[in-house]
Amino acid sequence: MLSASAEVIAARTTLMVHGLTDPAGQDRVELSLMSSEKTEALSASAAALAASAGTVGKRLGQAALDEGARALQAATEIAGARTPAEAAQAQFRYALGWWSRAAGQALTLNAELTQAQTDALTPIHKTAVANAKRLRKS
């Protein structure tokens, strides 16, 4: 993407310089694409981020609700324990489960955020590469 962007910037800068020296020979179509293509790519990128944020937020919200239910269940078990040893075992089960769930959720979140980044950059990458290919032909 960086290489394609550099090519596009160089080609369009050359077109703009040419337009300054020969206003009648300006490539108005290409110059107008500079704004519309960026707007379309950035809008698609923002939409991808919004979709990802919604999906991640929904999953995290459900995980928080589920964890609250597990904490309530653990508190009930601890409060209902007949001996201090039973209370400690209930507390330990909850704590161990929480660590396991937290680690799994962290890995899942990392994967989701990596995918969100990919989804957000894809329309920008696609536009930059397509522009570079088109401008090489010009």
mmCIF file of N, CA and C in Angstrom:
data_model
loop_
_atom_site.group_PDB
_atom_site.id
_atom_site.type_symbol
_atom_site.label_atom_id
_atom_site.label_comp_id
_atom_site.label_asym_id
_atom_site.label_seq_id
_atom_site.Cartn_x
_atom_site.Cartn_y
_atom_site.Cartn_z
ATOM 1 N N MET A 1 0.836 -1.183 0.000
ATOM 2 C CA MET A 1 0.000 0.000 0.000
ATOM 3 C C MET A 1 0.882 1.249 0.000
ATOM 4 N N LEU A 2 1.957 1.217 0.800
ATOM 5 C CA LEU A 2 2.834 2.389 0.858
ATOM 6 C C LEU A 2 3.497 2.648 -0.482
ATOM 7 N N SER A 3 3.921 1.579 -1.129
ATOM 8 C CA SER A 3 4.555 1.733 -2.447
ATOM 9 C C SER A 3 3.556 2.275 -3.468
ATOM 10 N N ALA A 4 2.339 1.714 -3.459
ATOM 11 C CA ALA A 4 1.312 2.188 -4.394
ATOM 12 C C ALA A 4 0.963 3.644 -4.111
ATOM 13 N N SER A 5 0.861 4.003 -2.828
ATOM 14 C CA SER A 5 0.550 5.393 -2.464
ATOM 15 C C SER A 5 1.633 6.340 -2.949
ATOM 16 N N ALA A 6 2.882 5.930 -2.788
ATOM 17 C CA ALA A 6 3.992 6.775 -3.249
ATOM 18 C C ALA A 6 3.920 6.981 -4.767
ATOM 19 N N GLU A 7 3.596 5.903 -5.491
ATOM 20 C CA GLU A 7 3.460 6.018 -6.952
ATOM 21 C C GLU A 7 2.337 6.989 -7.326
ATOM 22 N N VAL A 8 1.216 6.850 -6.652
ATOM 23 C CA VAL A 8 0.059 7.696 -6.944
ATOM 24 C C VAL A 8 0.377 9.156 -6.632
ATOM 25 N N ILE A 9 0.993 9.402 -5.497
ATOM 26 C CA ILE A 9 1.345 10.774 -5.120
ATOM 27 C C ILE A 9 2.299 11.379 -6.143
ATOM 28 N N ALA A 10 3.293 10.605 -6.553
ATOM 29 C CA ALA A 10 4.259 11.106 -7.546
ATOM 30 C C ALA A 10 3.571 11.410 -8.879
ATOM 31 N N ALA A 11 2.728 10.489 -9.329
ATOM 32 C CA ALA A 11 2.049 10.684 -10.615
ATOM 33 C C ALA A 11 1.096 11.875 -10.563
ATOM 34 N N ARG A 12 0.350 11.993 -9.492
ATOM 35 C CA ARG A 12 -0.617 13.090 -9.399
ATOM 36 C C ARG A 12 0.084 14.432 -9.174
ATOM 37 N N THR A 13 1.179 14.429 -8.462
ATOM 38 C CA THR A 13 1.949 15.676 -8.306
ATOM 39 C C THR A 13 2.455 16.137 -9.667
ATOM 40 N N THR A 14 2.931 15.201 -10.457
ATOM 41 C CA THR A 14 3.382 15.530 -11.811
ATOM 42 C C THR A 14 2.232 16.105 -12.635
ATOM 43 N N LEU A 15 1.048 15.496 -12.515
ATOM 44 C CA LEU A 15 -0.123 16.006 -13.237
ATOM 45 C C LEU A 15 -0.481 17.423 -12.788
ATOM 46 N N MET A 16 -0.382 17.679 -11.479
ATOM 47 C CA MET A 16 -0.721 19.014 -10.970
ATOM 48 C C MET A 16 0.301 20.053 -11.438
ATOM 49 N N VAL A 17 1.563 19.670 -11.448
ATOM 50 C CA VAL A 17 2.606 20.590 -11.945
ATOM 51 C C VAL A 17 2.371 20.874 -13.415
ATOM 52 N N HIS A 18 2.050 19.835 -14.169
ATOM 53 C CA HIS A 18 1.758 20.022 -15.592
ATOM 54 C C HIS A 18 0.556 20.945 -15.768
ATOM 55 N N GLY A 19 -0.436 20.797 -14.905
ATOM 56 C CA GLY A 19 -1.617 21.653 -14.968
ATOM 57 C C GLY A 19 -1.300 23.109 -14.673
ATOM 58 N N LEU A 20 -0.308 23.359 -13.841
ATOM 59 C CA LEU A 20 0.103 24.741 -13.559
ATOM 60 C C LEU A 20 0.769 25.381 -14.758
ATOM 61 N N THR A 21 1.516 24.580 -15.499
ATOM 62 C CA THR A 21 2.215 25.125 -16.666
ATOM 63 C C THR A 21 1.361 25.099 -17.924
ATOM 64 N N ASP A 22 0.349 24.238 -17.955
ATOM 65 C CA ASP A 22 -0.542 24.147 -19.108
ATOM 66 C C ASP A 22 -1.968 23.915 -18.612
ATOM 67 N N PRO A 23 -2.647 24.977 -18.136
ATOM 68 C CA PRO A 23 -3.989 24.809 -17.566
ATOM 69 C C PRO A 23 -4.983 24.126 -18.507
ATOM 70 N N ALA A 24 -4.868 24.354 -19.789
ATOM 71 C CA ALA A 24 -5.799 23.736 -20.726
ATOM 72 C C ALA A 24 -5.562 22.229 -20.841
ATOM 73 N N GLY A 25 -4.373 21.792 -20.520
ATOM 74 C CA GLY A 25 -4.047 20.375 -20.649
ATOM 75 C C GLY A 25 -4.192 19.580 -19.362
ATOM 76 N N GLN A 26 -4.821 20.180 -18.362
ATOM 77 C CA GLN A 26 -4.991 19.483 -17.087
ATOM 78 C C GLN A 26 -5.846 18.231 -17.251
ATOM 79 N N ASP A 27 -5.515 17.230 -16.489
ATOM 80 C CA ASP A 27 -6.319 16.010 -16.457
ATOM 81 C C ASP A 27 -7.364 16.186 -15.359
ATOM 82 N N ARG A 28 -8.476 16.815 -15.725
ATOM 83 C CA ARG A 28 -9.500 17.141 -14.736
ATOM 84 C C ARG A 28 -10.152 15.891 -14.133
ATOM 85 N N VAL A 29 -10.266 14.865 -14.937
ATOM 86 C CA VAL A 29 -10.871 13.628 -14.438
ATOM 87 C C VAL A 29 -10.008 13.050 -13.316
ATOM 88 N N GLU A 30 -8.711 12.960 -13.561
ATOM 89 C CA GLU A 30 -7.818 12.409 -12.538
ATOM 90 C C GLU A 30 -7.779 13.301 -11.307
ATOM 91 N N LEU A 31 -7.748 14.589 -11.509
ATOM 92 C CA LEU A 31 -7.722 15.507 -10.370
ATOM 93 C C LEU A 31 -9.005 15.410 -9.542
ATOM 94 N N SER A 32 -10.133 15.201 -10.207
ATOM 95 C CA SER A 32 -11.385 15.074 -9.453
ATOM 96 C C SER A 32 -11.450 13.748 -8.694
ATOM 97 N N LEU A 33 -10.786 12.738 -9.229
ATOM 98 C CA LEU A 33 -10.777 11.442 -8.552
ATOM 99 C C LEU A 33 -10.020 11.494 -7.222
ATOM 100 N N MET A 34 -9.102 12.432 -7.111
ATOM 101 C CA MET A 34 -8.305 12.516 -5.890
ATOM 102 C C MET A 34 -9.194 12.666 -4.663
ATOM 103 N N SER A 35 -10.233 13.429 -4.778
ATOM 104 C CA SER A 35 -11.125 13.624 -3.631
ATOM 105 C C SER A 35 -12.170 12.521 -3.520
ATOM 106 N N SER A 36 -12.822 12.197 -4.613
ATOM 107 C CA SER A 36 -13.919 11.229 -4.550
ATOM 108 C C SER A 36 -13.432 9.837 -4.163
ATOM 109 N N GLU A 37 -12.293 9.426 -4.689
ATOM 110 C CA GLU A 37 -11.784 8.097 -4.340
ATOM 111 C C GLU A 37 -11.365 8.015 -2.872
ATOM 112 N N LYS A 38 -10.743 9.083 -2.388
ATOM 113 C CA LYS A 38 -10.361 9.093 -0.973
ATOM 114 C C LYS A 38 -11.609 9.047 -0.089
ATOM 115 N N THR A 39 -12.612 9.810 -0.455
ATOM 116 C CA THR A 39 -13.849 9.837 0.328
ATOM 117 C C THR A 39 -14.500 8.462 0.352
ATOM 118 N N GLU A 40 -14.568 7.805 -0.802
ATOM 119 C CA GLU A 40 -15.173 6.477 -0.871
ATOM 120 C C GLU A 40 -14.373 5.463 -0.059
ATOM 121 N N ALA A 41 -13.050 5.485 -0.200
ATOM 122 C CA ALA A 41 -12.206 4.523 0.521
ATOM 123 C C ALA A 41 -12.288 4.750 2.031
ATOM 124 N N LEU A 42 -12.239 6.004 2.447
ATOM 125 C CA LEU A 42 -12.304 6.299 3.878
ATOM 126 C C LEU A 42 -13.681 5.992 4.454
ATOM 127 N N SER A 43 -14.726 6.207 3.666
ATOM 128 C CA SER A 43 -16.075 5.857 4.124
ATOM 129 C C SER A 43 -16.211 4.346 4.294
ATOM 130 N N ALA A 44 -15.677 3.589 3.349
ATOM 131 C CA ALA A 44 -15.718 2.128 3.458
ATOM 132 C C ALA A 44 -14.893 1.660 4.655
ATOM 133 N N SER A 45 -13.771 2.310 4.881
ATOM 134 C CA SER A 45 -12.926 1.980 6.022
ATOM 135 C C SER A 45 -13.656 2.261 7.334
ATOM 136 N N ALA A 46 -14.297 3.415 7.421
ATOM 137 C CA ALA A 46 -15.047 3.772 8.631
ATOM 138 C C ALA A 46 -16.209 2.811 8.858
ATOM 139 N N ALA A 47 -16.868 2.402 7.781
ATOM 140 C CA ALA A 47 -17.975 1.447 7.914
ATOM 141 C C ALA A 47 -17.473 0.106 8.430
ATOM 142 N N ALA A 48 -16.317 -0.324 7.936
ATOM 143 C CA ALA A 48 -15.732 -1.586 8.409
ATOM 144 C C ALA A 48 -15.380 -1.491 9.891
ATOM 145 N N LEU A 49 -14.816 -0.359 10.297
ATOM 146 C CA LEU A 49 -14.481 -0.173 11.714
ATOM 147 C C LEU A 49 -15.734 -0.155 12.582
ATOM 148 N N ALA A 50 -16.762 0.514 12.105
ATOM 149 C CA ALA A 50 -18.015 0.574 12.871
ATOM 150 C C ALA A 50 -18.620 -0.817 13.029
ATOM 151 N N ALA A 51 -18.601 -1.587 11.958
ATOM 152 C CA ALA A 51 -19.141 -2.953 12.034
ATOM 153 C C ALA A 51 -18.332 -3.794 13.016
ATOM 154 N N SER A 52 -17.023 -3.677 12.933
ATOM 155 C CA SER A 52 -16.163 -4.436 13.853
ATOM 156 C C SER A 52 -16.393 -4.006 15.293
ATOM 157 N N ALA A 53 -16.491 -2.712 15.515
ATOM 158 C CA ALA A 53 -16.701 -2.206 16.878
ATOM 159 C C ALA A 53 -18.031 -2.712 17.434
ATOM 160 N N GLY A 54 -19.042 -2.744 16.598
ATOM 161 C CA GLY A 54 -20.337 -3.251 17.039
ATOM 162 C C GLY A 54 -20.278 -4.723 17.410
ATOM 163 N N THR A 55 -19.612 -5.502 16.581
ATOM 164 C CA THR A 55 -19.486 -6.937 16.840
ATOM 165 C C THR A 55 -18.676 -7.196 18.105
ATOM 166 N N VAL A 56 -17.543 -6.516 18.228
ATOM 167 C CA VAL A 56 -16.691 -6.682 19.409
ATOM 168 C C VAL A 56 -17.429 -6.209 20.660
ATOM 169 N N GLY A 57 -18.080 -5.071 20.569
ATOM 170 C CA GLY A 57 -18.814 -4.535 21.715
ATOM 171 C C GLY A 57 -19.921 -5.473 22.168
ATOM 172 N N LYS A 58 -20.628 -6.044 21.226
ATOM 173 C CA LYS A 58 -21.705 -6.983 21.565
ATOM 174 C C LYS A 58 -21.133 -8.209 22.272
ATOM 175 N N ARG A 59 -20.033 -8.746 21.745
ATOM 176 C CA ARG A 59 -19.419 -9.918 22.363
ATOM 177 C C ARG A 59 -18.905 -9.604 23.764
ATOM 178 N N LEU A 60 -18.235 -8.452 23.912
ATOM 179 C CA LEU A 60 -17.712 -8.074 25.225
ATOM 180 C C LEU A 60 -18.837 -7.810 26.227
ATOM 181 N N GLY A 61 -19.906 -7.197 25.763
ATOM 182 C CA GLY A 61 -21.057 -6.967 26.637
ATOM 183 C C GLY A 61 -21.657 -8.272 27.118
ATOM 184 N N GLN A 62 -21.797 -9.223 26.204
ATOM 185 C CA GLN A 62 -22.341 -10.532 26.594
ATOM 186 C C GLN A 62 -21.393 -11.246 27.547
ATOM 187 N N ALA A 63 -20.087 -11.128 27.290
ATOM 188 C CA ALA A 63 -19.105 -11.756 28.187
ATOM 189 C C ALA A 63 -19.198 -11.151 29.594
ATOM 190 N N ALA A 64 -19.394 -9.849 29.669
ATOM 191 C CA ALA A 64 -19.523 -9.195 30.977
ATOM 192 C C ALA A 64 -20.778 -9.676 31.705
ATOM 193 N N LEU A 65 -21.874 -9.804 30.966
ATOM 194 C CA LEU A 65 -23.108 -10.318 31.581
ATOM 195 C C LEU A 65 -22.923 -11.757 32.061
ATOM 196 N N ASP A 66 -22.291 -12.566 31.225
ATOM 197 C CA ASP A 66 -22.045 -13.958 31.598
ATOM 198 C C ASP A 66 -21.155 -14.039 32.829
ATOM 199 N N GLU A 67 -20.137 -13.192 32.877
ATOM 200 C CA GLU A 67 -19.222 -13.207 34.024
ATOM 201 C C GLU A 67 -19.936 -12.756 35.285
ATOM 202 N N GLY A 68 -20.818 -11.815 35.164
ATOM 203 C CA GLY A 68 -21.613 -11.391 36.317
ATOM 204 C C GLY A 68 -22.454 -12.538 36.864
ATOM 205 N N ALA A 69 -23.039 -13.322 35.953
ATOM 206 C CA ALA A 69 -23.839 -14.475 36.372
ATOM 207 C C ALA A 69 -22.959 -15.515 37.056
ATOM 208 N N ARG A 70 -21.755 -15.723 36.504
ATOM 209 C CA ARG A 70 -20.832 -16.683 37.136
ATOM 210 C C ARG A 70 -20.397 -16.188 38.518
ATOM 211 N N ALA A 71 -20.148 -14.891 38.644
ATOM 212 C CA ALA A 71 -19.742 -14.328 39.936
ATOM 213 C C ALA A 71 -20.868 -14.489 40.961
ATOM 214 N N LEU A 72 -22.087 -14.266 40.529
ATOM 215 C CA LEU A 72 -23.236 -14.439 41.424
ATOM 216 C C LEU A 72 -23.348 -15.892 41.867
ATOM 217 N N GLN A 73 -23.173 -16.804 40.909
ATOM 218 C CA GLN A 73 -23.222 -18.235 41.245
ATOM 219 C C GLN A 73 -22.112 -18.591 42.231
ATOM 220 N N ALA A 74 -20.899 -18.060 41.998
ATOM 221 C CA ALA A 74 -19.784 -18.336 42.909
ATOM 222 C C ALA A 74 -20.060 -17.762 44.293
ATOM 223 N N ALA A 75 -20.606 -16.555 44.339
ATOM 224 C CA ALA A 75 -20.926 -15.941 45.639
ATOM 225 C C ALA A 75 -21.965 -16.769 46.381
ATOM 226 N N THR A 76 -22.925 -17.305 45.646
ATOM 227 C CA THR A 76 -23.950 -18.149 46.255
ATOM 228 C C THR A 76 -23.318 -19.428 46.813
ATOM 229 N N GLU A 77 -22.416 -20.030 46.039
ATOM 230 C CA GLU A 77 -21.732 -21.242 46.509
ATOM 231 C C GLU A 77 -20.871 -20.946 47.739
ATOM 232 N N ILE A 78 -20.158 -19.820 47.702
ATOM 233 C CA ILE A 78 -19.294 -19.457 48.837
ATOM 234 C C ILE A 78 -20.152 -19.216 50.083
ATOM 235 N N ALA A 79 -21.238 -18.469 49.904
ATOM 236 C CA ALA A 79 -22.115 -18.167 51.049
ATOM 237 C C ALA A 79 -22.797 -19.420 51.591
ATOM 238 N N GLY A 80 -23.052 -20.395 50.729
ATOM 239 C CA GLY A 80 -23.743 -21.612 51.155
ATOM 240 C C GLY A 80 -22.804 -22.716 51.610
ATOM 241 N N ALA A 81 -21.521 -22.448 51.574
ATOM 242 C CA ALA A 81 -20.568 -23.479 51.984
ATOM 243 C C ALA A 81 -20.756 -23.824 53.454
ATOM 244 N N ARG A 82 -20.613 -25.092 53.763
ATOM 245 C CA ARG A 82 -20.798 -25.532 55.148
ATOM 246 C C ARG A 82 -19.525 -25.424 55.966
ATOM 247 N N THR A 83 -18.388 -25.345 55.275
ATOM 248 C CA THR A 83 -17.112 -25.231 56.008
ATOM 249 C C THR A 83 -16.235 -24.193 55.321
ATOM 250 N N PRO A 84 -15.247 -23.668 56.021
ATOM 251 C CA PRO A 84 -14.313 -22.740 55.379
ATOM 252 C C PRO A 84 -13.587 -23.383 54.198
ATOM 253 N N ALA A 85 -13.327 -24.651 54.283
ATOM 254 C CA ALA A 85 -12.650 -25.346 53.183
ATOM 255 C C ALA A 85 -13.541 -25.369 51.932
ATOM 256 N N GLU A 86 -14.831 -25.626 52.084
ATOM 257 C CA GLU A 86 -15.767 -25.608 50.951
ATOM 258 C C GLU A 86 -15.853 -24.200 50.355
ATOM 259 N N ALA A 87 -15.866 -23.198 51.206
ATOM 260 C CA ALA A 87 -15.902 -21.807 50.723
ATOM 261 C C ALA A 87 -14.644 -21.497 49.928
ATOM 262 N N ALA A 88 -13.497 -21.930 50.440
ATOM 263 C CA ALA A 88 -12.224 -21.696 49.730
ATOM 264 C C ALA A 88 -12.208 -22.422 48.393
ATOM 265 N N GLN A 89 -12.736 -23.652 48.363
ATOM 266 C CA GLN A 89 -12.783 -24.398 47.102
ATOM 267 C C GLN A 89 -13.680 -23.708 46.080
ATOM 268 N N ALA A 90 -14.808 -23.210 46.509
ATOM 269 C CA ALA A 90 -15.722 -22.501 45.596
ATOM 270 C C ALA A 90 -15.057 -21.233 45.065
ATOM 271 N N GLN A 91 -14.381 -20.538 45.964
ATOM 272 C CA GLN A 91 -13.691 -19.314 45.550
ATOM 273 C C GLN A 91 -12.564 -19.637 44.570
ATOM 274 N N PHE A 92 -11.822 -20.699 44.849
ATOM 275 C CA PHE A 92 -10.719 -21.100 43.978
ATOM 276 C C PHE A 92 -11.236 -21.504 42.595
ATOM 277 N N ARG A 93 -12.331 -22.280 42.562
ATOM 278 C CA ARG A 93 -12.917 -22.685 41.270
ATOM 279 C C ARG A 93 -13.289 -21.457 40.438
ATOM 280 N N TYR A 94 -13.919 -20.498 41.100
ATOM 281 C CA TYR A 94 -14.308 -19.284 40.369
ATOM 282 C C TYR A 94 -13.073 -18.534 39.875
ATOM 283 N N ALA A 95 -12.078 -18.337 40.740
ATOM 284 C CA ALA A 95 -10.876 -17.585 40.362
ATOM 285 C C ALA A 95 -10.133 -18.267 39.219
ATOM 286 N N LEU A 96 -9.986 -19.589 39.292
ATOM 287 C CA LEU A 96 -9.297 -20.323 38.236
ATOM 288 C C LEU A 96 -10.060 -20.222 36.919
ATOM 289 N N GLY A 97 -11.369 -20.376 36.994
ATOM 290 C CA GLY A 97 -12.187 -20.231 35.785
ATOM 291 C C GLY A 97 -12.096 -18.832 35.208
ATOM 292 N N TRP A 98 -12.086 -17.834 36.109
ATOM 293 C CA TRP A 98 -12.001 -16.450 35.632
ATOM 294 C C TRP A 98 -10.698 -16.222 34.884
ATOM 295 N N TRP A 99 -9.583 -16.704 35.428
ATOM 296 C CA TRP A 99 -8.297 -16.524 34.741
ATOM 297 C C TRP A 99 -8.314 -17.182 33.368
ATOM 298 N N SER A 100 -8.883 -18.353 33.292
ATOM 299 C CA SER A 100 -8.965 -19.061 32.018
ATOM 300 C C SER A 100 -9.834 -18.294 31.019
ATOM 301 N N ARG A 101 -10.992 -17.846 31.487
ATOM 302 C CA ARG A 101 -11.891 -17.080 30.596
ATOM 303 C C ARG A 101 -11.247 -15.766 30.165
ATOM 304 N N ALA A 102 -10.584 -15.095 31.092
ATOM 305 C CA ALA A 102 -9.941 -13.815 30.769
ATOM 306 C C ALA A 102 -8.857 -14.005 29.716
ATOM 307 N N ALA A 103 -8.068 -15.069 29.852
ATOM 308 C CA ALA A 103 -7.011 -15.333 28.861
ATOM 309 C C ALA A 103 -7.625 -15.618 27.491
ATOM 310 N N GLY A 104 -8.669 -16.426 27.462
ATOM 311 C CA GLY A 104 -9.340 -16.724 26.194
ATOM 312 C C GLY A 104 -9.948 -15.483 25.560
ATOM 313 N N GLN A 105 -10.549 -14.644 26.393
ATOM 314 C CA GLN A 105 -11.152 -13.414 25.873
ATOM 315 C C GLN A 105 -10.089 -12.457 25.344
ATOM 316 N N ALA A 106 -8.932 -12.416 26.007
ATOM 317 C CA ALA A 106 -7.856 -11.548 25.535
ATOM 318 C C ALA A 106 -7.356 -12.013 24.166
ATOM 319 N N LEU A 107 -7.214 -13.317 23.996
ATOM 320 C CA LEU A 107 -6.783 -13.844 22.694
ATOM 321 C C LEU A 107 -7.830 -13.573 21.610
ATOM 322 N N THR A 108 -9.086 -13.772 21.960
ATOM 323 C CA THR A 108 -10.162 -13.508 21.003
ATOM 324 C C THR A 108 -10.204 -12.029 20.631
ATOM 325 N N LEU A 109 -10.083 -11.159 21.621
ATOM 326 C CA LEU A 109 -10.092 -9.720 21.352
ATOM 327 C C LEU A 109 -8.927 -9.327 20.462
ATOM 328 N N ASN A 110 -7.761 -9.876 20.712
ATOM 329 C CA ASN A 110 -6.592 -9.584 19.878
ATOM 330 C C ASN A 110 -6.855 -9.975 18.425
ATOM 331 N N ALA A 111 -7.422 -11.156 18.224
ATOM 332 C CA ALA A 111 -7.740 -11.607 16.865
ATOM 333 C C ALA A 111 -8.798 -10.705 16.222
ATOM 334 N N GLU A 112 -9.800 -10.319 16.987
ATOM 335 C CA GLU A 112 -10.856 -9.447 16.454
ATOM 336 C C GLU A 112 -10.305 -8.072 16.072
ATOM 337 N N LEU A 113 -9.434 -7.527 16.895
ATOM 338 C CA LEU A 113 -8.862 -6.211 16.589
ATOM 339 C C LEU A 113 -7.922 -6.269 15.392
ATOM 340 N N THR A 114 -7.187 -7.374 15.265
ATOM 341 C CA THR A 114 -6.333 -7.553 14.083
ATOM 342 C C THR A 114 -7.185 -7.632 12.823
ATOM 343 N N GLN A 115 -8.293 -8.377 12.900
ATOM 344 C CA GLN A 115 -9.193 -8.478 11.746
ATOM 345 C C GLN A 115 -9.842 -7.128 11.450
ATOM 346 N N ALA A 116 -10.201 -6.384 12.483
ATOM 347 C CA ALA A 116 -10.791 -5.056 12.279
ATOM 348 C C ALA A 116 -9.811 -4.138 11.558
ATOM 349 N N GLN A 117 -8.553 -4.217 11.940
ATOM 350 C CA GLN A 117 -7.527 -3.400 11.273
ATOM 351 C C GLN A 117 -7.416 -3.794 9.801
ATOM 352 N N THR A 118 -7.407 -5.094 9.543
ATOM 353 C CA THR A 118 -7.340 -5.570 8.153
ATOM 354 C C THR A 118 -8.552 -5.087 7.364
ATOM 355 N N ASP A 119 -9.731 -5.235 7.957
ATOM 356 C CA ASP A 119 -10.969 -4.813 7.277
ATOM 357 C C ASP A 119 -10.976 -3.306 7.013
ATOM 358 N N ALA A 120 -10.431 -2.529 7.941
ATOM 359 C CA ALA A 120 -10.413 -1.073 7.779
ATOM 360 C C ALA A 120 -9.405 -0.640 6.711
ATOM 361 N N LEU A 121 -8.300 -1.337 6.615
ATOM 362 C CA LEU A 121 -7.275 -0.946 5.642
ATOM 363 C C LEU A 121 -7.545 -1.481 4.236
ATOM 364 N N THR A 122 -8.353 -2.520 4.127
ATOM 365 C CA THR A 122 -8.594 -3.137 2.817
ATOM 366 C C THR A 122 -9.118 -2.158 1.769
ATOM 367 N N PRO A 123 -10.150 -1.341 2.043
ATOM 368 C CA PRO A 123 -10.617 -0.429 0.988
ATOM 369 C C PRO A 123 -9.574 0.626 0.618
ATOM 370 N N ILE A 124 -8.780 1.052 1.572
ATOM 371 C CA ILE A 124 -7.741 2.047 1.287
ATOM 372 C C ILE A 124 -6.651 1.407 0.441
ATOM 373 N N HIS A 125 -6.250 0.206 0.807
ATOM 374 C CA HIS A 125 -5.236 -0.528 0.042
ATOM 375 C C HIS A 125 -5.712 -0.776 -1.387
ATOM 376 N N LYS A 126 -6.950 -1.247 -1.492
ATOM 377 C CA LYS A 126 -7.516 -1.556 -2.815
ATOM 378 C C LYS A 126 -7.511 -0.316 -3.710
ATOM 379 N N THR A 127 -7.907 0.813 -3.158
ATOM 380 C CA THR A 127 -7.943 2.065 -3.933
ATOM 381 C C THR A 127 -6.544 2.504 -4.328
ATOM 382 N N ALA A 128 -5.592 2.453 -3.414
ATOM 383 C CA ALA A 128 -4.223 2.881 -3.707
ATOM 384 C C ALA A 128 -3.608 2.013 -4.795
ATOM 385 N N VAL A 129 -3.788 0.702 -4.690
ATOM 386 C CA VAL A 129 -3.218 -0.210 -5.687
ATOM 387 C C VAL A 129 -3.884 -0.005 -7.052
ATOM 388 N N ALA A 130 -5.206 0.147 -7.060
ATOM 389 C CA ALA A 130 -5.917 0.367 -8.330
ATOM 390 C C ALA A 130 -5.479 1.686 -8.976
ATOM 391 N N ASN A 131 -5.310 2.716 -8.173
ATOM 392 C CA ASN A 131 -4.850 3.992 -8.708
ATOM 393 C C ASN A 131 -3.454 3.876 -9.311
ATOM 394 N N ALA A 132 -2.584 3.204 -8.584
ATOM 395 C CA ALA A 132 -1.207 3.032 -9.086
ATOM 396 C C ALA A 132 -1.212 2.308 -10.419
ATOM 397 N N LYS A 133 -1.990 1.248 -10.538
ATOM 398 C CA LYS A 133 -2.072 0.488 -11.800
ATOM 399 C C LYS A 133 -2.619 1.372 -12.927
ATOM 400 N N ARG A 134 -3.675 2.122 -12.621
ATOM 401 C CA ARG A 134 -4.283 2.983 -13.632
ATOM 402 C C ARG A 134 -3.318 4.072 -14.087
ATOM 403 N N LEU A 135 -2.635 4.682 -13.120
ATOM 404 C CA LEU A 135 -1.735 5.774 -13.448
ATOM 405 C C LEU A 135 -0.478 5.290 -14.169
ATOM 406 N N ARG A 136 -0.063 4.051 -13.970
ATOM 407 C CA ARG A 136 1.083 3.497 -14.721
ATOM 408 C C ARG A 136 0.744 3.405 -16.190
ATOM 409 N N LYS A 137 -0.533 3.133 -16.494
ATOM 410 C CA LYS A 137 -0.972 3.004 -17.887
ATOM 411 C C LYS A 137 -1.084 4.361 -18.582
ATOM 412 N N SER A 138 -1.220 5.418 -17.773
ATOM 413 C CA SER A 138 -1.425 6.747 -18.361
ATOM 414 C C SER A 138 -0.163 7.281 -19.004
#
